[in-house]
């Protein structure tokens, strides 16, 4: 590997054949050496899941100057663990997930396999970023996101990120992006989450679906508002989930 250039490890949850990861590779290539290890098929909604009941297999797909691509039978998190421990000869300077087909704003961050990539990098002390676009279509247009992706990735390569902190970056589905907003995670929840799809006279089959309800729709600081109004939403996200504000109160209950 070309040790003089930054090493960027890339994965996703839409699978190795998704347009989003191909576009991400294209946008990042000027910034360093790229190694990709991505699931061999879609793993959307897998969060930080690990494969623990069977072996995980990877296979070289392509190797050229500055770019090596592998596909993996495991989850997005498996991909990062496997790449770090088997194919890389040094620690990545940056871990990047995406570009996801569909946004990962608000509570979606907890379910997202794209952010599972990012959390795994972050937990290992590597600056990590997730990129997502508010468009689920297989042929979504990612071009407007390109300059922002290069700018954000270059900035993090230069400046790094604090310990246990990563970035969740979401793009509105528009060619006319208004700029960047640094956001907080929108507070809300999913409703109407299941649609019946009976099979062979058995009514107990359902497709996961749903509608997101923003509990603070007028809050201009949250990522949901930023996306709805044409801005790139950058949400600094921590993998330390300790509720520090509740420690003193909880001590009063039990001490």
JSON list of N, CA, C and O in Angstrom, two decimals, residues 15 19 39 121 128 152 178 202 206 235:
[
{"chain": "A", "resi": 15, "resn": "UNK", "atom": "N", "xyz": [-24.80, -2.76, -0.07]},
{"chain": "A", "resi": 15, "resn": "UNK", "atom": "CA", "xyz": [-24.13, -3.80, -0.81]},
{"chain": "A", "resi": 15, "resn": "UNK", "atom": "C", "xyz": [-23.13, -3.28, -1.82]},
{"chain": "A", "resi": 15, "resn": "UNK", "atom": "O", "xyz": [-23.19, -2.12, -2.26]},
{"chain": "A", "resi": 19, "resn": "UNK", "atom": "N", "xyz": [-25.13, 1.84, -6.31]},
{"chain": "A", "resi": 19, "resn": "UNK", "atom": "CA", "xyz": [-24.57, 3.04, -6.95]},
{"chain": "A", "resi": 19, "resn": "UNK", "atom": "C", "xyz": [-23.92, 3.95, -5.92]},
{"chain": "A", "resi": 19, "resn": "UNK", "atom": "O", "xyz": [-22.88, 4.57, -6.19]},
{"chain": "A", "resi": 39, "resn": "UNK", "atom": "N", "xyz": [-20.61, -5.39, 2.05]},
{"chain": "A", "resi": 39, "resn": "UNK", "atom": "CA", "xyz": [-21.41, -6.62, 1.98]},
{"chain": "A", "resi": 39, "resn": "UNK", "atom": "C", "xyz": [-21.69, -7.04, 0.54]},
{"chain": "A", "resi": 39, "resn": "UNK", "atom": "O", "xyz": [-21.85, -6.20, -0.35]},
{"chain": "A", "resi": 121, "resn": "UNK", "atom": "N", "xyz": [-15.71, 2.05, 13.29]},
{"chain": "A", "resi": 121, "resn": "UNK", "atom": "CA", "xyz": [-14.48, 2.82, 13.14]},
{"chain": "A", "resi": 121, "resn": "UNK", "atom": "C", "xyz": [-14.23, 3.71, 14.33]},
{"chain": "A", "resi": 121, "resn": "UNK", "atom": "O", "xyz": [-13.11, 3.76, 14.87]},
{"chain": "A", "resi": 128, "resn": "UNK", "atom": "N", "xyz": [-14.34, 8.83, 11.72]},
{"chain": "A", "resi": 128, "resn": "UNK", "atom": "CA", "xyz": [-15.31, 8.09, 10.91]},
{"chain": "A", "resi": 128, "resn": "UNK", "atom": "C", "xyz": [-16.50, 8.97, 10.55]},
{"chain": "A", "resi": 128, "resn": "UNK", "atom": "O", "xyz": [-16.98, 9.76, 11.37]},
{"chain": "A", "resi": 152, "resn": "UNK", "atom": "N", "xyz": [-15.78, 17.65, 3.36]},
{"chain": "A", "resi": 152, "resn": "UNK", "atom": "CA", "xyz": [-15.93, 17.16, 4.73]},
{"chain": "A", "resi": 152, "resn": "UNK", "atom": "C", "xyz": [-14.86, 16.12, 5.03]},
{"chain": "A", "resi": 152, "resn": "UNK", "atom": "O", "xyz": [-14.22, 16.16, 6.09]},
{"chain": "A", "resi": 178, "resn": "UNK", "atom": "N", "xyz": [-28.38, 24.27, -0.33]},
{"chain": "A", "resi": 178, "resn": "UNK", "atom": "CA", "xyz": [-28.21, 25.63, 0.16]},
{"chain": "A", "resi": 178, "resn": "UNK", "atom": "C", "xyz": [-26.94, 25.83, 0.97]},
{"chain": "A", "resi": 178, "resn": "UNK", "atom": "O", "xyz": [-26.51, 26.97, 1.18]},
{"chain": "A", "resi": 202, "resn": "UNK", "atom": "N", "xyz": [-52.46, -17.24, 5.57]},
{"chain": "A", "resi": 202, "resn": "UNK", "atom": "CA", "xyz": [-51.95, -16.91, 6.91]},
{"chain": "A", "resi": 202, "resn": "UNK", "atom": "C", "xyz": [-51.80, -15.40, 7.00]},
{"chain": "A", "resi": 202, "resn": "UNK", "atom": "O", "xyz": [-51.01, -14.80, 6.27]},
{"chain": "A", "resi": 206, "resn": "UNK", "atom": "N", "xyz": [-45.97, -9.59, 7.65]},
{"chain": "A", "resi": 206, "resn": "UNK", "atom": "CA", "xyz": [-45.95, -8.13, 7.60]},
{"chain": "A", "resi": 206, "resn": "UNK", "atom": "C", "xyz": [-44.66, -7.63, 6.98]},
{"chain": "A", "resi": 206, "resn": "UNK", "atom": "O", "xyz": [-43.59, -8.21, 7.16]},
{"chain": "A", "resi": 235, "resn": "UNK", "atom": "N", "xyz": [-24.43, 15.99, 11.75]},
{"chain": "A", "resi": 235, "resn": "UNK", "atom": "CA", "xyz": [-24.77, 15.77, 13.16]},
{"chain": "A", "resi": 235, "resn": "UNK", "atom": "C", "xyz": [-23.60, 15.08, 13.85]},
{"chain": "A", "resi": 235, "resn": "UNK", "atom": "O", "xyz": [-23.34, 13.90, 13.58]}
]
